Tab-separated table of N, CA and C in Angstrom:
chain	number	residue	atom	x	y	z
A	1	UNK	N	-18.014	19.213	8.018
A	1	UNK	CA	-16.874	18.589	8.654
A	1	UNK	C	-16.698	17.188	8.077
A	2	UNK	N	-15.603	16.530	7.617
A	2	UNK	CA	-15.107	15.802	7.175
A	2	UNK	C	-14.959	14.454	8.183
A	3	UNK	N	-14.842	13.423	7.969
A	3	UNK	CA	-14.093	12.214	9.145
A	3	UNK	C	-13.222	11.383	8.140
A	4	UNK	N	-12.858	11.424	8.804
A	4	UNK	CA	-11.782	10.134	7.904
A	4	UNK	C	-11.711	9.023	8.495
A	5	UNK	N	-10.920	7.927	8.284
A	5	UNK	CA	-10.551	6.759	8.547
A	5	UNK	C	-9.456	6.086	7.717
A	6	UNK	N	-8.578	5.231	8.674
A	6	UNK	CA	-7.361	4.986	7.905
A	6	UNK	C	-7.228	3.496	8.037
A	7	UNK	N	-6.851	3.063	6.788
A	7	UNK	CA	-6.537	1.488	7.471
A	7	UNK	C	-5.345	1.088	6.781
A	8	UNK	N	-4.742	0.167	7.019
A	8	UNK	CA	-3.355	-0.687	6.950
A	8	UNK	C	-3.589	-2.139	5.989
A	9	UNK	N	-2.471	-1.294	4.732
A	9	UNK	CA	-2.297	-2.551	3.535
A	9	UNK	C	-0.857	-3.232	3.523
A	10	UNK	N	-1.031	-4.432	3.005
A	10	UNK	CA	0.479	-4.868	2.449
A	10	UNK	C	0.759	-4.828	0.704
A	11	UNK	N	0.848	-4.479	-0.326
A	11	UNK	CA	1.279	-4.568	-1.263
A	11	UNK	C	2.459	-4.873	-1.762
A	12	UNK	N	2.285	-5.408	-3.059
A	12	UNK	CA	4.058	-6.644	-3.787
A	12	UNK	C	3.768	-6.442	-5.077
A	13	UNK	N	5.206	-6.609	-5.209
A	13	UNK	CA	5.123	-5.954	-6.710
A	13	UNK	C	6.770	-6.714	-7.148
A	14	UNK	N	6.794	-7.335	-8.145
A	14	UNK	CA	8.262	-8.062	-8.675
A	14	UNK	C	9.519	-7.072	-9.117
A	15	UNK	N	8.904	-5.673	-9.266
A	15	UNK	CA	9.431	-4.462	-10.362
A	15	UNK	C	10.244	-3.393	-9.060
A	16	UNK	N	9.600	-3.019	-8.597
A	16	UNK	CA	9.888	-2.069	-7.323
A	16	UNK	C	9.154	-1.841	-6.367
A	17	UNK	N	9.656	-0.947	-5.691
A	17	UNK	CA	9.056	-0.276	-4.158
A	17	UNK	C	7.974	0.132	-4.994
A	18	UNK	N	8.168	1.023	-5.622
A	18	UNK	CA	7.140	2.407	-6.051
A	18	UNK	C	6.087	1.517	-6.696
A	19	UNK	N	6.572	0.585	-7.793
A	19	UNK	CA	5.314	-0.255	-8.239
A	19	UNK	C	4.486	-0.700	-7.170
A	20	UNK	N	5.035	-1.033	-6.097
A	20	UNK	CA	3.949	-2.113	-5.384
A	20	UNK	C	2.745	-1.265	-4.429
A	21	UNK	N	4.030	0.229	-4.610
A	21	UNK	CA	3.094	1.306	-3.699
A	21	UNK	C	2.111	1.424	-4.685
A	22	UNK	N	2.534	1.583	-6.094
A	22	UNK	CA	0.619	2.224	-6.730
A	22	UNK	C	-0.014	1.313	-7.336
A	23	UNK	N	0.663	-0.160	-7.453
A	23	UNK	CA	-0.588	-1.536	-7.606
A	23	UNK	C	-1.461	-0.495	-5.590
A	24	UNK	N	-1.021	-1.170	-4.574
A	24	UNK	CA	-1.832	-1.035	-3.177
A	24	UNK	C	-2.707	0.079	-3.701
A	25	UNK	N	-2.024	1.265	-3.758
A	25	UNK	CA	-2.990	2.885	-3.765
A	25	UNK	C	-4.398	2.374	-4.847
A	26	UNK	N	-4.095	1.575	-5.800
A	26	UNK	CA	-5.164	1.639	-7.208
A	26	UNK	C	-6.230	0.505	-6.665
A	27	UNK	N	-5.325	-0.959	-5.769
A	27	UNK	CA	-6.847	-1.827	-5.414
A	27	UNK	C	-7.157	-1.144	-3.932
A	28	UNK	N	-6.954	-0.241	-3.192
A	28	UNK	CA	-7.375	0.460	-2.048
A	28	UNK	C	-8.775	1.107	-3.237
A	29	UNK	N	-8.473	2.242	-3.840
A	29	UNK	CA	-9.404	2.616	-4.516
A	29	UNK	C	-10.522	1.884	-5.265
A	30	UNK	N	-10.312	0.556	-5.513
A	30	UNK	CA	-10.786	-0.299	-6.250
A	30	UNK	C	-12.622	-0.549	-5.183
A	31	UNK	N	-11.969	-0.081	-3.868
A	31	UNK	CA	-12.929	-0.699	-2.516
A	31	UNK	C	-13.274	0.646	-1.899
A	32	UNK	N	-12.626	1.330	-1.927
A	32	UNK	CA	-12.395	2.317	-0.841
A	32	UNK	C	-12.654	3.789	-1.465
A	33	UNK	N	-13.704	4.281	-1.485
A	33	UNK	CA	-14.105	5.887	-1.717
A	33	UNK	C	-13.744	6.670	-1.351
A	34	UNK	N	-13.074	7.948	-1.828
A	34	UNK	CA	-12.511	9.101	-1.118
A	34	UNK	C	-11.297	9.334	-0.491
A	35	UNK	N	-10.224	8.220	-1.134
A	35	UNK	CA	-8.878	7.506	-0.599
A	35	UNK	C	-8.236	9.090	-0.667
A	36	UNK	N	-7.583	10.022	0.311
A	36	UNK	CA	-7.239	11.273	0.367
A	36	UNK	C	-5.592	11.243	0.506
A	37	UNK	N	-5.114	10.153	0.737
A	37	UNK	CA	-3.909	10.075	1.161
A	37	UNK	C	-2.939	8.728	1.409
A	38	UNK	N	-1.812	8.403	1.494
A	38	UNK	CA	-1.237	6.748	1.910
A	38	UNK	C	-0.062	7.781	2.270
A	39	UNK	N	0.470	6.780	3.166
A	39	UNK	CA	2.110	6.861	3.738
A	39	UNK	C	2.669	5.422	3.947
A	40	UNK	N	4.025	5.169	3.528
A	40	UNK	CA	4.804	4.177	3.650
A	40	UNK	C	5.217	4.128	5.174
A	41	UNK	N	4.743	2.728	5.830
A	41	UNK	CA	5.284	2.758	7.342
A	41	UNK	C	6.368	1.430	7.274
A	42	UNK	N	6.410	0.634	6.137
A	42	UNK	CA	7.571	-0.030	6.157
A	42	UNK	C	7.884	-0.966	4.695
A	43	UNK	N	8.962	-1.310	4.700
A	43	UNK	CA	9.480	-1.966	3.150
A	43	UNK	C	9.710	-3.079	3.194
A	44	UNK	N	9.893	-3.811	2.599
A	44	UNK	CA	11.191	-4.977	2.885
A	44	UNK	C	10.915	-5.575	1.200
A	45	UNK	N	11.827	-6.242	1.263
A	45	UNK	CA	12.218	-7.745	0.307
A	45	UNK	C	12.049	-8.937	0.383
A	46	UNK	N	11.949	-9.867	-0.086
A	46	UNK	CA	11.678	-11.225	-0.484
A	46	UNK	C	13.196	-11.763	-1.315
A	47	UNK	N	13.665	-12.933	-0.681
A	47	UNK	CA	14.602	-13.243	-1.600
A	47	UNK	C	14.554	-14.565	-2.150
A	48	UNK	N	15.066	-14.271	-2.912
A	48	UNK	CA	15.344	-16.327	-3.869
A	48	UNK	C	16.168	-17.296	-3.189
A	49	UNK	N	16.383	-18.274	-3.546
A	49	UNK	CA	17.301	-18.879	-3.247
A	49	UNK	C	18.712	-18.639	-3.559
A	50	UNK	N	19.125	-17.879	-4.089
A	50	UNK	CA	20.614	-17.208	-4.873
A	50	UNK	C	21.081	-15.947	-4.302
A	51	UNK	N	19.673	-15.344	-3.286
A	51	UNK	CA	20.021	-14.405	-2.542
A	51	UNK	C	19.725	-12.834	-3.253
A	52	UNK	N	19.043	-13.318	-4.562
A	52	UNK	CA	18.334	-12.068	-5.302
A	52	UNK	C	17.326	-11.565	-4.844
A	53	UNK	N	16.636	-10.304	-5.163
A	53	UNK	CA	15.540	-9.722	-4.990
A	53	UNK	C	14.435	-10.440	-5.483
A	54	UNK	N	13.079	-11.008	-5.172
A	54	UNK	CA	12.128	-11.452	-6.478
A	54	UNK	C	10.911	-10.924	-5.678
A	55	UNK	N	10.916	-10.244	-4.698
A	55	UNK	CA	9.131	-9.118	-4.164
A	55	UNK	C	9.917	-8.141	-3.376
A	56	UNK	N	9.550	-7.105	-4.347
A	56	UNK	CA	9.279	-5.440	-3.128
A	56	UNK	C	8.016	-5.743	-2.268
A	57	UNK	N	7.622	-5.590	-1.098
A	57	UNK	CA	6.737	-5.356	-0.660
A	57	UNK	C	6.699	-3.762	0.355
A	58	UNK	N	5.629	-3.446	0.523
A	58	UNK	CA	5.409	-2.624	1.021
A	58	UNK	C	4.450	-2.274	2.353
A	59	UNK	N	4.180	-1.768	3.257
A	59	UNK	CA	2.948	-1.883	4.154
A	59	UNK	C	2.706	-0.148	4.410
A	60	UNK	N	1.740	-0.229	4.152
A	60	UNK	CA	1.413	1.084	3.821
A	60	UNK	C	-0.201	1.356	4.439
A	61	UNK	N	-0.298	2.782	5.157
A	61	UNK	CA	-1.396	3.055	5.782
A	61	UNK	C	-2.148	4.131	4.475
A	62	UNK	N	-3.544	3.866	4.406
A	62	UNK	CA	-4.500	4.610	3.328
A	62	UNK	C	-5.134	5.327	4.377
A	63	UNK	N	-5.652	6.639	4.141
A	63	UNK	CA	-6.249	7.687	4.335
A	63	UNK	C	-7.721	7.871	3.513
A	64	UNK	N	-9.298	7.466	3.821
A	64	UNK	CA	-9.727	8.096	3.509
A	64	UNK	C	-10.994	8.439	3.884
A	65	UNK	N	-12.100	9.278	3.342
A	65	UNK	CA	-13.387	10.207	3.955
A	65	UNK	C	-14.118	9.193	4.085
A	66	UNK	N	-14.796	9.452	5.078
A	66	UNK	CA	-16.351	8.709	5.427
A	66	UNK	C	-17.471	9.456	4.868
A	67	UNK	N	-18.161	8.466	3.560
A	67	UNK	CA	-19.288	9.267	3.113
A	67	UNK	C	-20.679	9.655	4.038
A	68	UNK	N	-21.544	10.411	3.915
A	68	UNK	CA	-22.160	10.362	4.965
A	68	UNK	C	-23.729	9.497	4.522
């Protein structure tokens, strides 16, 4: 039988959503053994002073096994 455990990241990224999701997914793994899964629970933006985009961020929950 398996256990898991999940915990809650923020990741940013200058490029996109999706970048900032797999910079988070790659330093989650960087710490975190057996990472089985992530889901996006929210997005947003960062803006400049001109009212441009300059950070995707992301907050995102990781999924993974407890070694024994």
């Amino acid at each position: 039988m398996a256990i898991s455990r999940t915990t809650e990241i923020k990741a940013s990224s200058p490029v996109s959503f999706d970048d900032a999701m797999k910079k988070g997914i790659a330093r989650a793994q960087k710490t975190l053994t057996g990472v089985r899964a992530a889901w996006i629970e929210n997005e947003e933006v960062l803006l400049d002073a001109k009212g441009n985009i300059s950070e995707y961020r992301v907050q995102m929950k990781i999924t993974f096994i407890l070694e024994d």
